[in-house]
Short mmCIF file of N, CA, C and O in Angstrom, two decimals:
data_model
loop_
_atom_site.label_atom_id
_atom_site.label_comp_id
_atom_site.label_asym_id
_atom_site.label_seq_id
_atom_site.Cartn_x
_atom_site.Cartn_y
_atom_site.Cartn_z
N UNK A 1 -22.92 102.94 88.83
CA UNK A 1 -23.10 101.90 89.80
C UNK A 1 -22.58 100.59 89.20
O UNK A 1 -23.10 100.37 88.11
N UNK A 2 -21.78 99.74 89.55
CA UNK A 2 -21.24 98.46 89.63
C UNK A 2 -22.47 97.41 89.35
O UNK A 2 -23.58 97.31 89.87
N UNK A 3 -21.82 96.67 88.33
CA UNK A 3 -23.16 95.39 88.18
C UNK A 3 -23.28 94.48 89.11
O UNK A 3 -24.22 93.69 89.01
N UNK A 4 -22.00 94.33 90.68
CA UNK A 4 -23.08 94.04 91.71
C UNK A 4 -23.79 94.68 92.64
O UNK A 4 -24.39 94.12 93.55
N UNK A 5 -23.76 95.84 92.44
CA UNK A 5 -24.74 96.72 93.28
C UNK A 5 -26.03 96.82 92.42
O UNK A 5 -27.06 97.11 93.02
N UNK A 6 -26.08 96.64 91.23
CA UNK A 6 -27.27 96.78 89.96
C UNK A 6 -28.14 95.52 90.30
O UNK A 6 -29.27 95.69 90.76
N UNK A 7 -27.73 94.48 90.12
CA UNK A 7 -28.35 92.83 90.86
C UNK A 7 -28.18 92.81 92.03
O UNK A 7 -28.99 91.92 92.26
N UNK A 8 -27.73 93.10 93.16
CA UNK A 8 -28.22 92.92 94.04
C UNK A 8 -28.37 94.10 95.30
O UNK A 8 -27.57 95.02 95.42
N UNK A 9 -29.47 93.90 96.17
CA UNK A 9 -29.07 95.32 97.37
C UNK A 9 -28.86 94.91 98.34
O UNK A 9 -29.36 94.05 99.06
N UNK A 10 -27.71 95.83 98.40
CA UNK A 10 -27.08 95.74 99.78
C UNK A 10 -28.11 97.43 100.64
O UNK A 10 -28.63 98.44 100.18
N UNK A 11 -27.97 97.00 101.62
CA UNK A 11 -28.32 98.54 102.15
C UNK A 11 -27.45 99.27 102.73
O UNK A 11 -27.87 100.25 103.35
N UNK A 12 -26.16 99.03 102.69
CA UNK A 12 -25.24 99.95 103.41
C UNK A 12 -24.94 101.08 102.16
O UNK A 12 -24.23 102.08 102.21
N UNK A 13 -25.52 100.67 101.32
CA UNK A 13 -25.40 101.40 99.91
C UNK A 13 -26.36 102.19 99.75
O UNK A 13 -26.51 102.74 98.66
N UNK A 14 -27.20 102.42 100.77
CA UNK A 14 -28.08 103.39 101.01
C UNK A 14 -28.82 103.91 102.05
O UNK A 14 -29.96 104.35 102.17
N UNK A 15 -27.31 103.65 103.17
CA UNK A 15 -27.47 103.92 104.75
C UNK A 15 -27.83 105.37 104.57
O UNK A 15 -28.73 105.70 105.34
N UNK A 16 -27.31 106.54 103.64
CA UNK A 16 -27.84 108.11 104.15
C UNK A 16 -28.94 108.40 103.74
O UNK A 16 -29.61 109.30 104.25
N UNK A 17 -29.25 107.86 102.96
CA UNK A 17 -30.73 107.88 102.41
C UNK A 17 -31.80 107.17 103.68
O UNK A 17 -32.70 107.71 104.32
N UNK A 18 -31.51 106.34 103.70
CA UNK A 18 -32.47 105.39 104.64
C UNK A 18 -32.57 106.55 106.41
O UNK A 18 -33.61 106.75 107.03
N UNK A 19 -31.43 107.00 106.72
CA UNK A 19 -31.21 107.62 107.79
C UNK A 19 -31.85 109.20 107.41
O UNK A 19 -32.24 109.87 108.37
N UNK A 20 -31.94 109.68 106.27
CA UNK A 20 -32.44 110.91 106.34
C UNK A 20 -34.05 110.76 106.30
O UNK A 20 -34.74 111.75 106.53
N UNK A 21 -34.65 109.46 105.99
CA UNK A 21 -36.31 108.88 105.33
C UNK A 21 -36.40 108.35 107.47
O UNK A 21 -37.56 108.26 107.87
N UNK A 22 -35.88 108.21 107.99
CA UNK A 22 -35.85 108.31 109.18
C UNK A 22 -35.98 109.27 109.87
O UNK A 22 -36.92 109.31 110.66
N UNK A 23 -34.96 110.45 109.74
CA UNK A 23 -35.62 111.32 110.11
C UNK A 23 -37.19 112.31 110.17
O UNK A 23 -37.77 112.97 111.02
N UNK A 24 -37.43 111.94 108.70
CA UNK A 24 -38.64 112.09 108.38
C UNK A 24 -39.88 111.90 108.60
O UNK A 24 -40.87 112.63 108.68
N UNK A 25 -39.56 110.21 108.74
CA UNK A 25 -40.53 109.25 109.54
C UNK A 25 -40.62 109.99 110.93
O UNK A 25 -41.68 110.58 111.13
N UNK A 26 -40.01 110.01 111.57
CA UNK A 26 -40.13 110.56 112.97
C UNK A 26 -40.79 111.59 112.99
O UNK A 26 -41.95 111.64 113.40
N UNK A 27 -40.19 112.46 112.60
CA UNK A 27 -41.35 113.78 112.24
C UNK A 27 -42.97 113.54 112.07
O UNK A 27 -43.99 114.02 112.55
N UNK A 28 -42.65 112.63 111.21
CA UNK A 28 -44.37 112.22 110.89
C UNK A 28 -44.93 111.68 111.81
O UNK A 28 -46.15 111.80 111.82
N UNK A 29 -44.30 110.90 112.89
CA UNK A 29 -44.59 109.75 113.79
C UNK A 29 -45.31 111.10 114.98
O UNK A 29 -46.41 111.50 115.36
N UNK A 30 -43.94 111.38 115.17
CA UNK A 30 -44.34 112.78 116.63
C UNK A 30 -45.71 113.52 116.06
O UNK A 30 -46.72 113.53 116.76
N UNK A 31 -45.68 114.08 114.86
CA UNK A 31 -47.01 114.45 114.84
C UNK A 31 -48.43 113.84 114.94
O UNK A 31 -49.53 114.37 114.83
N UNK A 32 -48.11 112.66 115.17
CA UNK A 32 -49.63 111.90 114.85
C UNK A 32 -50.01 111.52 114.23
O UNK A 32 -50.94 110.73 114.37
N UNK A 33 -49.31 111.98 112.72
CA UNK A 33 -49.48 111.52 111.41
C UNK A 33 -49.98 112.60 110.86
O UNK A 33 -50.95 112.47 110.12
N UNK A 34 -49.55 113.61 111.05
CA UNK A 34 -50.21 115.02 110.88
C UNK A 34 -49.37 115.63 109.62
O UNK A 34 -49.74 116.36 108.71
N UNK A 35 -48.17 115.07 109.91
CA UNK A 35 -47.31 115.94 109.40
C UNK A 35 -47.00 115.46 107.49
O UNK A 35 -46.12 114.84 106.89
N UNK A 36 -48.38 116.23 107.08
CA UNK A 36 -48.11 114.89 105.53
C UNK A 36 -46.96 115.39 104.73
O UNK A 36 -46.52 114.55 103.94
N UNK A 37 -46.33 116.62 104.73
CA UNK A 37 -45.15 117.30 103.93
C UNK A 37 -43.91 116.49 104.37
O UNK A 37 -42.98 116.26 103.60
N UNK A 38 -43.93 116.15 105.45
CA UNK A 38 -42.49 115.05 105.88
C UNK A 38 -42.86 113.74 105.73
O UNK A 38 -41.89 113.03 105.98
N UNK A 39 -43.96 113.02 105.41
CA UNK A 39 -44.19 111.56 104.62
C UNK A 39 -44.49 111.87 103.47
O UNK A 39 -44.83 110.83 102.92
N UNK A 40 -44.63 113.40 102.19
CA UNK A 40 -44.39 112.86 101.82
C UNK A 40 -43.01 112.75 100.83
O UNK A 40 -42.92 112.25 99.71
N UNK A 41 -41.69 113.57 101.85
CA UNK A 41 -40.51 113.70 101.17
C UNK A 41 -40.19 112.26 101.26
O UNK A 41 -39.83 111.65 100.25
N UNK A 42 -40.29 111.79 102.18
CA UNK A 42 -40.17 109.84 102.00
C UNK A 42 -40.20 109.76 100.14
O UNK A 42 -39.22 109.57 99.42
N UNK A 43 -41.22 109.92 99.83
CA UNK A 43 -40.97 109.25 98.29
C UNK A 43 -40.16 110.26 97.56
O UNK A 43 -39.31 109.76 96.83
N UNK A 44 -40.21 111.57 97.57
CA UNK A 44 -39.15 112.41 97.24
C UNK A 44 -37.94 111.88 96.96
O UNK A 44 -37.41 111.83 95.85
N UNK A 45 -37.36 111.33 98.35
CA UNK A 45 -36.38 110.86 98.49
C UNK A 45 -35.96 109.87 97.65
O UNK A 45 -35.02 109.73 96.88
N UNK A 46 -37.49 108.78 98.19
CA UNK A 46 -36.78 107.28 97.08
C UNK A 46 -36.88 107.74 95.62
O UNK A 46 -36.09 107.12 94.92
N UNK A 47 -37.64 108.68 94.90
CA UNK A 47 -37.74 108.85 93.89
C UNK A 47 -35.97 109.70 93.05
O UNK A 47 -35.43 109.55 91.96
N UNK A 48 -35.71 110.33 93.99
CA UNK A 48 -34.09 110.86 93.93
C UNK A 48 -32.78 109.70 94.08
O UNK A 48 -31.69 109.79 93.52
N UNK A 49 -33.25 108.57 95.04
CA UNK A 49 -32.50 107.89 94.75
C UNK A 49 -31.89 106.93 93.84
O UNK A 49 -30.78 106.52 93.52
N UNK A 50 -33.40 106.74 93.51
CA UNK A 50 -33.60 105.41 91.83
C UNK A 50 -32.96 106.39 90.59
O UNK A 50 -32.25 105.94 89.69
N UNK A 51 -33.37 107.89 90.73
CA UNK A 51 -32.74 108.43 89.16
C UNK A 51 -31.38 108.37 89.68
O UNK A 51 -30.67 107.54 89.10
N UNK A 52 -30.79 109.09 90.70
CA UNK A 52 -29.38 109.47 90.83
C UNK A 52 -28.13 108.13 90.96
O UNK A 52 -26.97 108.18 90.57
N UNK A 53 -28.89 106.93 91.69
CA UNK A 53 -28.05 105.92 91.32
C UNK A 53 -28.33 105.37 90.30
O UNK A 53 -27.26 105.18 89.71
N UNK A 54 -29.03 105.05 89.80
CA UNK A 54 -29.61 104.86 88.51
C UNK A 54 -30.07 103.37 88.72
O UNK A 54 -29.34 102.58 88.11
N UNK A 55 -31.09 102.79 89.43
CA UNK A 55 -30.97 101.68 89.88
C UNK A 55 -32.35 100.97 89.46
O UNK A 55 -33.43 101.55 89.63
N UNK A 56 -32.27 99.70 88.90
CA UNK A 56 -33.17 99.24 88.79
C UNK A 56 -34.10 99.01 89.19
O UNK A 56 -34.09 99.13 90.42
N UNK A 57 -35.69 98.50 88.51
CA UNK A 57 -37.28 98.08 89.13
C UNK A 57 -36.97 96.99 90.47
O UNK A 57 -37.65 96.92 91.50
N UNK A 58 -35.65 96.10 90.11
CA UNK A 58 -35.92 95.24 91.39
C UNK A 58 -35.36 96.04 92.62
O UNK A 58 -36.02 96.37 93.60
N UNK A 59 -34.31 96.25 92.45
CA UNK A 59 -33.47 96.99 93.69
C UNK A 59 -34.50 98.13 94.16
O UNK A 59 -34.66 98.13 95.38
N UNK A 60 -35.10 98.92 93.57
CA UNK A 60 -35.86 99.76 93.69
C UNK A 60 -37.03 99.31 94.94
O UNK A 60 -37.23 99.86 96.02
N UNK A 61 -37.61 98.27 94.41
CA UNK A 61 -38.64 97.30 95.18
C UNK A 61 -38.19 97.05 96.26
O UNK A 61 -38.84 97.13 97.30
N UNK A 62 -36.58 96.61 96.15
CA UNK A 62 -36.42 96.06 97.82
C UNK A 62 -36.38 97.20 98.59
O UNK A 62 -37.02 97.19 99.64
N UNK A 63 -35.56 98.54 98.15
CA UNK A 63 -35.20 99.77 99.05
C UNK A 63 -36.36 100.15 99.49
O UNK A 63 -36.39 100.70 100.60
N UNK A 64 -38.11 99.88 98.46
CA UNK A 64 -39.16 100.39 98.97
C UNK A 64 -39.52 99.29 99.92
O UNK A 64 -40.15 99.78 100.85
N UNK A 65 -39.39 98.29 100.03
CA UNK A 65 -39.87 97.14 100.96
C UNK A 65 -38.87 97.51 102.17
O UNK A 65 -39.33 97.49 103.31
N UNK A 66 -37.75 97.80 102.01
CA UNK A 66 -37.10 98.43 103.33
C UNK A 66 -37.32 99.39 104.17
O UNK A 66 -37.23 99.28 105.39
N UNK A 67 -37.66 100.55 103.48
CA UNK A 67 -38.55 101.47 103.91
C UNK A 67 -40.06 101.11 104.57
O UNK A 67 -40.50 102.02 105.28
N UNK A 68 -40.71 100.21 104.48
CA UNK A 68 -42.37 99.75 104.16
C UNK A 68 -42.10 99.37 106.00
O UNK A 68 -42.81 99.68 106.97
N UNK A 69 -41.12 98.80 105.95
CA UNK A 69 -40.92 97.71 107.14
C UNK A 69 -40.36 99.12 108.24
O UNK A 69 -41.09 99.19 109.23
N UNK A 70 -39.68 99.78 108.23
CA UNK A 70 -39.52 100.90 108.63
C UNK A 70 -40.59 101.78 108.93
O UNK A 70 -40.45 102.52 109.91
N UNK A 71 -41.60 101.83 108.28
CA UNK A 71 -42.91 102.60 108.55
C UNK A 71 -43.97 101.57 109.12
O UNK A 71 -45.06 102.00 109.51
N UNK A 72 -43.76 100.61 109.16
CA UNK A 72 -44.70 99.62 109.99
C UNK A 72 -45.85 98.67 109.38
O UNK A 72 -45.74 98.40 108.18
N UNK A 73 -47.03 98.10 110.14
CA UNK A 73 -47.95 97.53 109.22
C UNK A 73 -48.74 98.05 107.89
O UNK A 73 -49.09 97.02 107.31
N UNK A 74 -49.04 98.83 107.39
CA UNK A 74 -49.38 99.33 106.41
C UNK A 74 -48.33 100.09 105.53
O UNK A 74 -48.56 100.96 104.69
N UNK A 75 -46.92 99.50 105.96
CA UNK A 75 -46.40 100.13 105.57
C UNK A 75 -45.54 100.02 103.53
O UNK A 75 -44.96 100.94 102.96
N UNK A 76 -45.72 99.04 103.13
CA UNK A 76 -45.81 98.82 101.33
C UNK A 76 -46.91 99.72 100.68
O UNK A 76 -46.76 100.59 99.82
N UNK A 77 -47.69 99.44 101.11
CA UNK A 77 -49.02 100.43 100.44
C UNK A 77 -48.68 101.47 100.62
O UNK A 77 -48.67 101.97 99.49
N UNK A 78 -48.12 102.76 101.86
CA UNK A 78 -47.94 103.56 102.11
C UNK A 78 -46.74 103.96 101.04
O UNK A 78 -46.75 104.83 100.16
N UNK A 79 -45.71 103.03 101.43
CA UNK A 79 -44.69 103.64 100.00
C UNK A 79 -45.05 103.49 98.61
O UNK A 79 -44.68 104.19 97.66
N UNK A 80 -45.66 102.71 98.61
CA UNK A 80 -46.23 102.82 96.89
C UNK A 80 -47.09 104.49 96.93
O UNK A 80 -46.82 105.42 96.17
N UNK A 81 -47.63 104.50 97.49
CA UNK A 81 -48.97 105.67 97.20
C UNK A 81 -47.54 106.83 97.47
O UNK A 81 -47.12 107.12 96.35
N UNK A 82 -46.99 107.31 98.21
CA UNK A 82 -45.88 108.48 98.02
C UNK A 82 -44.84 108.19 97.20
O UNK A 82 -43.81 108.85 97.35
N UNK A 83 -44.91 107.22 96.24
CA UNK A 83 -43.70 107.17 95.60
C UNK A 83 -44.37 107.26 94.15
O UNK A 83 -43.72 107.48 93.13
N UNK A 84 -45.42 107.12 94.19
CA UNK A 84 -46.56 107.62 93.01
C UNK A 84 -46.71 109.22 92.91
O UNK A 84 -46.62 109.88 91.88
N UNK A 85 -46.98 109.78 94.41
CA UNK A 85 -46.83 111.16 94.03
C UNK A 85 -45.95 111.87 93.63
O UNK A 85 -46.08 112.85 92.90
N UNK A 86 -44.38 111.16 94.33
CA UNK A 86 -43.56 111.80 94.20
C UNK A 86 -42.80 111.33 92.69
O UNK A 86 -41.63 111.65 92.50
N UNK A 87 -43.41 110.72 91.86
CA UNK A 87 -43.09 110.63 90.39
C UNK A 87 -44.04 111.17 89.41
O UNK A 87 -43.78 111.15 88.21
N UNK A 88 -45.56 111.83 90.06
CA UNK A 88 -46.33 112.57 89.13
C UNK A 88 -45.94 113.98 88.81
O UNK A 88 -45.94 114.86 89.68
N UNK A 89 -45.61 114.19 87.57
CA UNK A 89 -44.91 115.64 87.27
C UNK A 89 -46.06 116.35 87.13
O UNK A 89 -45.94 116.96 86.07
N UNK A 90 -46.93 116.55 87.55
CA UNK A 90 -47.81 117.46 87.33
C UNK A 90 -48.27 117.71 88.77
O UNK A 90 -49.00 118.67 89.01
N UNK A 91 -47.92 117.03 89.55
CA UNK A 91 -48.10 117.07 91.55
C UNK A 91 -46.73 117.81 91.39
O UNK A 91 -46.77 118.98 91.77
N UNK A 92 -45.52 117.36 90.88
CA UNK A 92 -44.34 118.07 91.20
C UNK A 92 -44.77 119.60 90.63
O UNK A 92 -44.62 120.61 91.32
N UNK A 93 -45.08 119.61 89.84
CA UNK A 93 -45.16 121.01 89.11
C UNK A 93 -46.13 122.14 89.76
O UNK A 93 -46.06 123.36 89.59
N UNK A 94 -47.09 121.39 90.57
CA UNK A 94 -48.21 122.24 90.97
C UNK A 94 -48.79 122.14 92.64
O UNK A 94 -49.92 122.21 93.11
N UNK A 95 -47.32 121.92 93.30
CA UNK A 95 -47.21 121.68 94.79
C UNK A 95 -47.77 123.03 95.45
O UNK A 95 -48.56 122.98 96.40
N UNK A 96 -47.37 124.14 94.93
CA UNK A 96 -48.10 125.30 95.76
C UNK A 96 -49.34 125.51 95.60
O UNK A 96 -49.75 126.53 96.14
N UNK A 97 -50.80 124.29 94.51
CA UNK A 97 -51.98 125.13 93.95
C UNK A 97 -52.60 124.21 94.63
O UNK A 97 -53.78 124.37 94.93
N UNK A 98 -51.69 122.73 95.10
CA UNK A 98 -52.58 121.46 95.61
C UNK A 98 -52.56 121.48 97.21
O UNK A 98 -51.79 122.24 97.80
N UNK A 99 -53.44 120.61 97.90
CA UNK A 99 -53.76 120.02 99.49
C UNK A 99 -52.38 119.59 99.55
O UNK A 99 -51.63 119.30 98.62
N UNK A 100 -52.14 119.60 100.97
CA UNK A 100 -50.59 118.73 101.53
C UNK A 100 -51.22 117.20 101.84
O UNK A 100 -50.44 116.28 102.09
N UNK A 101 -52.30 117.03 101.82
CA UNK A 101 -52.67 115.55 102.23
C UNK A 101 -51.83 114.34 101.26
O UNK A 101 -51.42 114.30 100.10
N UNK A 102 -51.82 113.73 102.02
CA UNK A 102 -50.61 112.85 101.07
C UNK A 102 -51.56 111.98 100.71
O UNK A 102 -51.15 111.26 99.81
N UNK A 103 -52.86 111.71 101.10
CA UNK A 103 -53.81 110.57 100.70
C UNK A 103 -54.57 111.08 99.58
O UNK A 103 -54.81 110.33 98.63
N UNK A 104 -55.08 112.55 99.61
CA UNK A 104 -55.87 113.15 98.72
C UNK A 104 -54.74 113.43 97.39
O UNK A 104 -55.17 113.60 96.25
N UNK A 105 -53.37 113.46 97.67
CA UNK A 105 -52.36 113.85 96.21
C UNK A 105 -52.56 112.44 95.73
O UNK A 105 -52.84 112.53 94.53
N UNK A 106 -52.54 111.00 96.14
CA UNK A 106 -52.31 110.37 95.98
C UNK A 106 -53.23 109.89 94.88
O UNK A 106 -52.78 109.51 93.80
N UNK A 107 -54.86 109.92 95.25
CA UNK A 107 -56.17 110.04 94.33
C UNK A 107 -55.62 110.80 93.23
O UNK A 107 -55.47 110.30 92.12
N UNK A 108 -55.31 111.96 93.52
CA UNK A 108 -55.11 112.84 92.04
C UNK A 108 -54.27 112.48 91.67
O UNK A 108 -54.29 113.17 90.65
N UNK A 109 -52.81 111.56 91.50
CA UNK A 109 -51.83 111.55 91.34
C UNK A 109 -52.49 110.19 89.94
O UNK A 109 -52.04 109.91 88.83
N UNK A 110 -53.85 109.60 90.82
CA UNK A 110 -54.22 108.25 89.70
C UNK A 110 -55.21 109.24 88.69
O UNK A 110 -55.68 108.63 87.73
N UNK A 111 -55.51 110.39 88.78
CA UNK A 111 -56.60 110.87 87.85
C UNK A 111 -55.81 111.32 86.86
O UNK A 111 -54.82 112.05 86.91
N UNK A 112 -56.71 110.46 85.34
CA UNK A 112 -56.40 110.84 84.44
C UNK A 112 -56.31 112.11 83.86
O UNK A 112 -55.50 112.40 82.99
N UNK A 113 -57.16 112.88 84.35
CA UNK A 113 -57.06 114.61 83.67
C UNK A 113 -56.94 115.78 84.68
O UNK A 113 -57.43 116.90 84.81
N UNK A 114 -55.94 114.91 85.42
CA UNK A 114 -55.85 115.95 86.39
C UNK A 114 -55.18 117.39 86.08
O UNK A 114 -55.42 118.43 86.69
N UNK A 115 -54.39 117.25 85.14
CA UNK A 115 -53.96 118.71 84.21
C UNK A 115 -55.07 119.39 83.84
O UNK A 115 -55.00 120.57 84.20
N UNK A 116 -55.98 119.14 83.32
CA UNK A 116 -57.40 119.75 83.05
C UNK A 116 -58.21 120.12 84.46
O UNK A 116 -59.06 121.00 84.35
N UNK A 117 -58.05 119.59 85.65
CA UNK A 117 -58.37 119.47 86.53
C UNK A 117 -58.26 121.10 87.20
O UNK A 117 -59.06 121.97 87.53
N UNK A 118 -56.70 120.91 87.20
CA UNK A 118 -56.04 122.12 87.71
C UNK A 118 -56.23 123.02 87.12
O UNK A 118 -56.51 124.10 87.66
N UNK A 119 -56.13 122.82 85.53
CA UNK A 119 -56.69 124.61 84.76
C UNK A 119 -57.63 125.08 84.66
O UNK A 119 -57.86 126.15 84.10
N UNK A 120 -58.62 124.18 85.36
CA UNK A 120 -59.89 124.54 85.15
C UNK A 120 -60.76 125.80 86.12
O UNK A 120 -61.90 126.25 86.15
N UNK A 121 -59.24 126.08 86.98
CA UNK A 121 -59.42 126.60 88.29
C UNK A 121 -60.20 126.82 89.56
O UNK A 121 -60.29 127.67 90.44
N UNK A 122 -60.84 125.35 89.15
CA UNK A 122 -61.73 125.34 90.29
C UNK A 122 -61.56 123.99 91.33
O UNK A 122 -62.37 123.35 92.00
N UNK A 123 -60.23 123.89 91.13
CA UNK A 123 -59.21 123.19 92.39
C UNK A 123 -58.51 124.36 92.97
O UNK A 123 -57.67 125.09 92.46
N UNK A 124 -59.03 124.37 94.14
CA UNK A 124 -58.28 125.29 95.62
C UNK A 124 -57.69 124.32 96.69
O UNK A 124 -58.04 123.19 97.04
N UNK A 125 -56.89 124.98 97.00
CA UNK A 125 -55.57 124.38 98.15
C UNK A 125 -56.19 124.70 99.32
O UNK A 125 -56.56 125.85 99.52
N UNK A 126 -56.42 123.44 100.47
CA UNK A 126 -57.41 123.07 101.50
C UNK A 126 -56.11 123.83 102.61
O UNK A 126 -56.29 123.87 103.83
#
């Protein structure tokens, strides 16, 4: 990536991204909010985008503040909490043993022993 795309964001520099986190959104929207596996590829996504362009904490911030505004009034908090899950390697690692709730990954995503949590085998998938 170019050191003016590194300092500053443009978003046409991340029109397919933004348009596929759209599609998504919608999904989630039509369901009611039901649908927590398609909010929470939303952070999936932004989390694929920051390694693969390789883009900095600020640019990062705005693409999530772009997104935030895209998902509506609650919508910063909302991308922080899926962009937390979708950077906990131990949620990545153990997606088939955990809940799809994107609010309840999100709690575990802040627990410190949640690896101990999971081996302890007495976390079951709701």
């Amino acid at each position: 990536m170019t050191n003016a795309i590194k300092n500053k964001f443009y978003i046409k520099h991340f029109q397919q991204e933004i348009d596929e986190i759209t599609c998504y959104l919608q999904v989630f929207n039509k369901s009611g909010h039901r649908a927590d596996e398609a909010f929470l590829e939303i952070g999936n996504i932004l989390v694929r985008v920051q390694k693969q362009k390789n883009i900095d904490e600020h640019i990062f911030k705005r693409l999530k503040t772009h997104v935030a505004k895209l998902i509506g009034r609650r919508g910063l908090r909302h991308v922080h909490k899926i962009v937390c899950v979708a950077q906990c390697d131990i949620i990545q690692n153990n997606k088939d043993r955990l809940p799809r709730d994107w609010h309840l990954l999100y709690v575990l995503s802040q627990t410190e022993n949640l690896e101990e949590l999971l081996e302890s085998k007495k976390f079951k998938r709701t």
